[in-house]
Every structure is written in structure tokens, then in C-alpha cells.
Amino acid sequence: MANAYIKEIFESLQGEALYIGQKQIFIRFSKCNLSCAYCDTDFKSQENIIVHGKNTIVKNPVSANDLKKIIDNFDTDTISFSSDNYYDVLVALKFTL
């Protein structure tokens, strides 16, 4: 199972594109290899991350199973689902592979 370094996890209202105004869970990954002049995010890895709104500390790197448990701990009743109660997963990658 793959592990990933996470910078932060939080829920907020989407502020752009097709899902503007909808409650979403945001997961920011660490180690972005771009240096965009407009970016204000510090992507350096941390040993632990804080899950905002949950007062939970999680050790990096995070496994896919642990990330799913973190997401399931949010109030998903107010987050949109697609059919069969699967999450709509929207990915905006801001790094290169």
C-alpha cells in the first residue's frame, strides 16, 4: 500500500469552478516540486500533521487506508456523494510527476 506525505487536511466551501459553494474536504500533499511565484503554501514535509477541525495529529507518511479513515471522520452527511455513496473525488494536482 502506498504512503503519501500530507501537508494539511481541512474542510471548507469550494471557492472556484463548478463546485463553488459546496462543502469539500481538501487534502494538500507535501513536497511540491514547482516554484510558482504566486503560491503561498509551504510544502515542506512535517513529521506530524494536524487535521484541522478535528484536533487530531497524524504521523507522516499517511497510508491510503489511514487517509480514508480521516476522511470518514468528517461530517460527510453534508458533503455531496455520487451514486452508491462513493465520494466524488476531484483532484487538482499542482506538481509534476
Short mmCIF file of N, CA and C in Angstrom, two decimals:
data_model
loop_
_atom_site.label_atom_id
_atom_site.label_comp_id
_atom_site.label_asym_id
_atom_site.label_seq_id
_atom_site.Cartn_x
_atom_site.Cartn_y
_atom_site.Cartn_z
N MET A 1 0.85 -1.18 0.00
CA MET A 1 0.00 0.00 0.00
C MET A 1 0.89 1.24 0.00
N ALA A 2 0.56 2.19 -0.82
CA ALA A 2 1.36 3.41 -0.95
C ALA A 2 1.11 4.37 0.21
N ASN A 3 2.14 5.11 0.56
CA ASN A 3 2.04 6.15 1.58
C ASN A 3 2.32 7.50 0.94
N ALA A 4 1.77 8.55 1.51
CA ALA A 4 1.98 9.89 0.98
C ALA A 4 2.24 10.86 2.12
N TYR A 5 3.07 11.85 1.87
CA TYR A 5 3.29 12.92 2.83
C TYR A 5 2.22 13.98 2.62
N ILE A 6 1.51 14.29 3.68
CA ILE A 6 0.40 15.24 3.64
C ILE A 6 0.83 16.52 4.35
N LYS A 7 0.47 17.66 3.79
CA LYS A 7 0.75 18.95 4.43
C LYS A 7 -0.37 19.33 5.38
N GLU A 8 -1.63 19.22 4.90
CA GLU A 8 -2.77 19.55 5.75
C GLU A 8 -4.04 18.95 5.19
N ILE A 9 -5.01 18.77 6.08
CA ILE A 9 -6.34 18.28 5.72
C ILE A 9 -7.34 19.18 6.42
N PHE A 10 -8.31 19.68 5.65
CA PHE A 10 -9.32 20.56 6.24
C PHE A 10 -10.57 20.53 5.38
N GLU A 11 -11.68 20.96 5.96
CA GLU A 11 -12.91 21.09 5.17
C GLU A 11 -13.26 22.56 5.04
N SER A 12 -13.81 22.89 3.90
CA SER A 12 -14.18 24.28 3.62
C SER A 12 -15.17 24.27 2.47
N LEU A 13 -15.67 25.44 2.15
CA LEU A 13 -16.52 25.58 0.97
C LEU A 13 -15.63 25.81 -0.24
N GLN A 14 -15.95 25.13 -1.32
CA GLN A 14 -15.19 25.30 -2.56
C GLN A 14 -15.38 26.73 -3.05
N GLY A 15 -14.29 27.37 -3.45
CA GLY A 15 -14.35 28.76 -3.85
C GLY A 15 -14.19 29.01 -5.33
N GLU A 16 -14.11 27.95 -6.13
CA GLU A 16 -13.90 28.17 -7.56
C GLU A 16 -14.46 27.00 -8.37
N ALA A 17 -14.61 27.22 -9.64
CA ALA A 17 -15.01 26.22 -10.64
C ALA A 17 -16.46 25.75 -10.46
N LEU A 18 -16.75 24.54 -10.92
CA LEU A 18 -18.13 24.04 -10.97
C LEU A 18 -18.75 23.78 -9.61
N TYR A 19 -17.95 23.52 -8.60
CA TYR A 19 -18.47 23.14 -7.29
C TYR A 19 -18.43 24.30 -6.28
N ILE A 20 -18.41 25.53 -6.76
CA ILE A 20 -18.35 26.70 -5.90
C ILE A 20 -19.51 26.67 -4.89
N GLY A 21 -19.19 26.91 -3.64
CA GLY A 21 -20.20 26.94 -2.59
C GLY A 21 -20.49 25.60 -1.94
N GLN A 22 -19.96 24.51 -2.49
CA GLN A 22 -20.21 23.20 -1.90
C GLN A 22 -19.13 22.86 -0.88
N LYS A 23 -19.54 22.20 0.19
CA LYS A 23 -18.60 21.77 1.22
C LYS A 23 -17.71 20.66 0.67
N GLN A 24 -16.40 20.80 0.90
CA GLN A 24 -15.44 19.84 0.37
C GLN A 24 -14.37 19.56 1.42
N ILE A 25 -13.72 18.43 1.29
CA ILE A 25 -12.56 18.10 2.11
C ILE A 25 -11.33 18.32 1.23
N PHE A 26 -10.42 19.14 1.73
CA PHE A 26 -9.20 19.46 0.98
C PHE A 26 -8.03 18.71 1.60
N ILE A 27 -7.23 18.09 0.75
CA ILE A 27 -6.03 17.38 1.18
C ILE A 27 -4.86 17.97 0.41
N ARG A 28 -3.96 18.63 1.12
CA ARG A 28 -2.78 19.21 0.49
C ARG A 28 -1.60 18.28 0.74
N PHE A 29 -0.99 17.86 -0.34
CA PHE A 29 0.17 16.97 -0.26
C PHE A 29 1.44 17.78 -0.12
N SER A 30 2.44 17.19 0.52
CA SER A 30 3.75 17.83 0.69
C SER A 30 4.61 17.59 -0.54
N LYS A 31 5.76 18.24 -0.52
CA LYS A 31 6.83 18.00 -1.49
C LYS A 31 6.49 18.43 -2.92
N CYS A 32 5.80 19.54 -3.10
CA CYS A 32 5.57 20.06 -4.44
C CYS A 32 6.92 20.47 -5.02
N ASN A 33 7.16 20.08 -6.27
CA ASN A 33 8.45 20.38 -6.87
C ASN A 33 8.42 21.59 -7.81
N LEU A 34 7.33 22.33 -7.79
CA LEU A 34 7.24 23.56 -8.57
C LEU A 34 7.56 24.75 -7.68
N SER A 35 7.91 25.85 -8.27
CA SER A 35 8.19 27.07 -7.51
C SER A 35 7.38 28.22 -8.11
N CYS A 36 6.07 28.13 -8.00
CA CYS A 36 5.19 29.14 -8.58
C CYS A 36 5.30 30.44 -7.77
N ALA A 37 5.47 31.55 -8.45
CA ALA A 37 5.67 32.84 -7.79
C ALA A 37 4.45 33.24 -6.95
N TYR A 38 3.26 32.82 -7.34
CA TYR A 38 2.03 33.22 -6.65
C TYR A 38 1.67 32.32 -5.47
N CYS A 39 2.33 31.19 -5.32
CA CYS A 39 1.95 30.21 -4.30
C CYS A 39 2.41 30.65 -2.91
N ASP A 40 1.50 30.57 -1.94
CA ASP A 40 1.84 30.95 -0.57
C ASP A 40 1.87 29.75 0.37
N THR A 41 1.87 28.53 -0.18
CA THR A 41 1.87 27.32 0.63
C THR A 41 3.28 26.81 0.84
N ASP A 42 3.61 26.51 2.07
CA ASP A 42 4.89 25.91 2.41
C ASP A 42 4.71 24.39 2.29
N PHE A 43 5.30 23.79 1.28
CA PHE A 43 5.08 22.38 1.01
C PHE A 43 6.10 21.46 1.66
N LYS A 44 6.94 21.98 2.55
CA LYS A 44 7.91 21.13 3.22
C LYS A 44 7.20 20.08 4.06
N SER A 45 7.76 18.88 4.06
CA SER A 45 7.17 17.79 4.85
C SER A 45 7.35 18.04 6.33
N GLN A 46 6.40 17.58 7.09
CA GLN A 46 6.45 17.66 8.53
C GLN A 46 6.33 16.24 9.08
N GLU A 47 6.86 16.03 10.27
CA GLU A 47 6.76 14.71 10.88
C GLU A 47 5.31 14.37 11.20
N ASN A 48 4.56 15.37 11.68
CA ASN A 48 3.15 15.19 12.02
C ASN A 48 2.32 16.26 11.34
N ILE A 49 1.07 15.94 11.07
CA ILE A 49 0.15 16.94 10.51
C ILE A 49 -1.04 17.06 11.46
N ILE A 50 -1.67 18.21 11.42
CA ILE A 50 -2.89 18.44 12.19
C ILE A 50 -4.07 18.38 11.23
N VAL A 51 -5.06 17.59 11.58
CA VAL A 51 -6.29 17.55 10.80
C VAL A 51 -7.17 18.66 11.35
N HIS A 52 -7.26 19.76 10.60
CA HIS A 52 -7.98 20.95 11.06
C HIS A 52 -9.46 20.63 11.29
N GLY A 53 -9.99 21.16 12.36
CA GLY A 53 -11.38 20.95 12.72
C GLY A 53 -11.62 19.67 13.49
N LYS A 54 -10.61 18.83 13.59
CA LYS A 54 -10.75 17.56 14.30
C LYS A 54 -9.79 17.46 15.48
N ASN A 55 -8.88 18.42 15.59
CA ASN A 55 -7.88 18.40 16.66
C ASN A 55 -7.17 17.05 16.75
N THR A 56 -6.86 16.51 15.60
CA THR A 56 -6.20 15.21 15.51
C THR A 56 -4.81 15.40 14.92
N ILE A 57 -3.85 14.70 15.49
CA ILE A 57 -2.49 14.73 14.95
C ILE A 57 -2.21 13.38 14.31
N VAL A 58 -1.70 13.39 13.09
CA VAL A 58 -1.42 12.18 12.33
C VAL A 58 0.05 12.19 11.94
N LYS A 59 0.69 11.04 12.03
CA LYS A 59 2.10 10.91 11.68
C LYS A 59 2.26 10.71 10.17
N ASN A 60 3.19 11.44 9.56
CA ASN A 60 3.54 11.27 8.15
C ASN A 60 4.55 10.15 8.01
N PRO A 61 4.62 9.44 6.89
CA PRO A 61 3.66 9.47 5.78
C PRO A 61 2.35 8.76 6.14
N VAL A 62 1.29 9.10 5.42
CA VAL A 62 -0.05 8.58 5.70
C VAL A 62 -0.38 7.52 4.66
N SER A 63 -0.86 6.38 5.12
CA SER A 63 -1.27 5.32 4.18
C SER A 63 -2.64 5.66 3.59
N ALA A 64 -2.96 5.02 2.49
CA ALA A 64 -4.26 5.23 1.85
C ALA A 64 -5.39 4.82 2.80
N ASN A 65 -5.21 3.74 3.54
CA ASN A 65 -6.24 3.30 4.49
C ASN A 65 -6.44 4.31 5.61
N ASP A 66 -5.34 4.86 6.14
CA ASP A 66 -5.46 5.86 7.20
C ASP A 66 -6.08 7.14 6.67
N LEU A 67 -5.76 7.52 5.43
CA LEU A 67 -6.35 8.71 4.84
C LEU A 67 -7.86 8.54 4.69
N LYS A 68 -8.30 7.35 4.28
CA LYS A 68 -9.74 7.08 4.17
C LYS A 68 -10.41 7.20 5.54
N LYS A 69 -9.76 6.69 6.59
CA LYS A 69 -10.32 6.80 7.95
C LYS A 69 -10.45 8.26 8.38
N ILE A 70 -9.46 9.08 8.03
CA ILE A 70 -9.51 10.51 8.36
C ILE A 70 -10.69 11.16 7.65
N ILE A 71 -10.84 10.87 6.36
CA ILE A 71 -11.93 11.46 5.58
C ILE A 71 -13.28 11.01 6.13
N ASP A 72 -13.39 9.73 6.48
CA ASP A 72 -14.65 9.20 7.02
C ASP A 72 -15.02 9.85 8.35
N ASN A 73 -14.05 10.42 9.06
CA ASN A 73 -14.28 11.05 10.34
C ASN A 73 -14.90 12.45 10.21
N PHE A 74 -14.91 13.01 9.00
CA PHE A 74 -15.55 14.30 8.77
C PHE A 74 -17.06 14.09 8.68
N ASP A 75 -17.81 15.17 8.82
CA ASP A 75 -19.27 15.12 8.72
C ASP A 75 -19.66 14.99 7.25
N THR A 76 -19.63 13.75 6.77
CA THR A 76 -19.88 13.53 5.34
C THR A 76 -21.35 13.61 4.96
N ASP A 77 -22.24 13.74 5.93
CA ASP A 77 -23.66 13.89 5.60
C ASP A 77 -23.93 15.17 4.83
N THR A 78 -23.07 16.16 5.00
CA THR A 78 -23.28 17.43 4.31
C THR A 78 -22.38 17.58 3.09
N ILE A 79 -21.68 16.51 2.73
CA ILE A 79 -20.82 16.53 1.56
C ILE A 79 -21.49 15.72 0.46
N SER A 80 -21.46 16.24 -0.76
CA SER A 80 -22.13 15.58 -1.87
C SER A 80 -21.51 14.22 -2.18
N PHE A 81 -22.35 13.26 -2.50
CA PHE A 81 -21.92 11.94 -2.92
C PHE A 81 -22.44 11.68 -4.32
N SER A 82 -21.76 10.81 -5.02
CA SER A 82 -22.31 10.31 -6.27
C SER A 82 -23.11 9.05 -5.95
N SER A 83 -23.50 8.30 -6.95
CA SER A 83 -24.30 7.11 -6.71
C SER A 83 -23.54 6.09 -5.86
N ASP A 84 -24.24 5.24 -5.19
CA ASP A 84 -23.70 4.17 -4.35
C ASP A 84 -22.86 4.69 -3.18
N ASN A 85 -23.08 5.93 -2.76
CA ASN A 85 -22.40 6.52 -1.61
C ASN A 85 -20.88 6.56 -1.73
N TYR A 86 -20.36 6.64 -2.93
CA TYR A 86 -18.94 6.86 -3.12
C TYR A 86 -18.69 8.36 -3.16
N TYR A 87 -17.51 8.77 -2.72
CA TYR A 87 -17.17 10.18 -2.78
C TYR A 87 -16.95 10.61 -4.22
N ASP A 88 -17.37 11.83 -4.54
CA ASP A 88 -16.91 12.45 -5.78
C ASP A 88 -15.49 12.91 -5.50
N VAL A 89 -14.53 12.39 -6.20
CA VAL A 89 -13.14 12.74 -5.95
C VAL A 89 -12.69 13.70 -7.05
N LEU A 90 -12.35 14.90 -6.63
CA LEU A 90 -11.85 15.90 -7.55
C LEU A 90 -10.38 16.12 -7.19
N VAL A 91 -9.53 16.01 -8.18
CA VAL A 91 -8.10 16.11 -7.93
C VAL A 91 -7.55 17.28 -8.72
N ALA A 92 -6.88 18.18 -8.04
CA ALA A 92 -6.16 19.28 -8.68
C ALA A 92 -4.70 19.11 -8.31
N LEU A 93 -3.92 18.60 -9.23
CA LEU A 93 -2.51 18.37 -8.97
C LEU A 93 -1.72 19.61 -9.29
N LYS A 94 -0.90 20.03 -8.35
CA LYS A 94 -0.07 21.21 -8.56
C LYS A 94 1.39 20.84 -8.37
N PHE A 95 1.77 19.76 -9.02
CA PHE A 95 3.15 19.33 -9.03
C PHE A 95 3.34 18.46 -10.26
N THR A 96 4.55 18.15 -10.60
CA THR A 96 4.79 17.28 -11.76
C THR A 96 5.24 15.92 -11.27
N LEU A 97 4.98 14.92 -12.06
CA LEU A 97 5.37 13.56 -11.69
C LEU A 97 6.73 13.20 -12.28
#
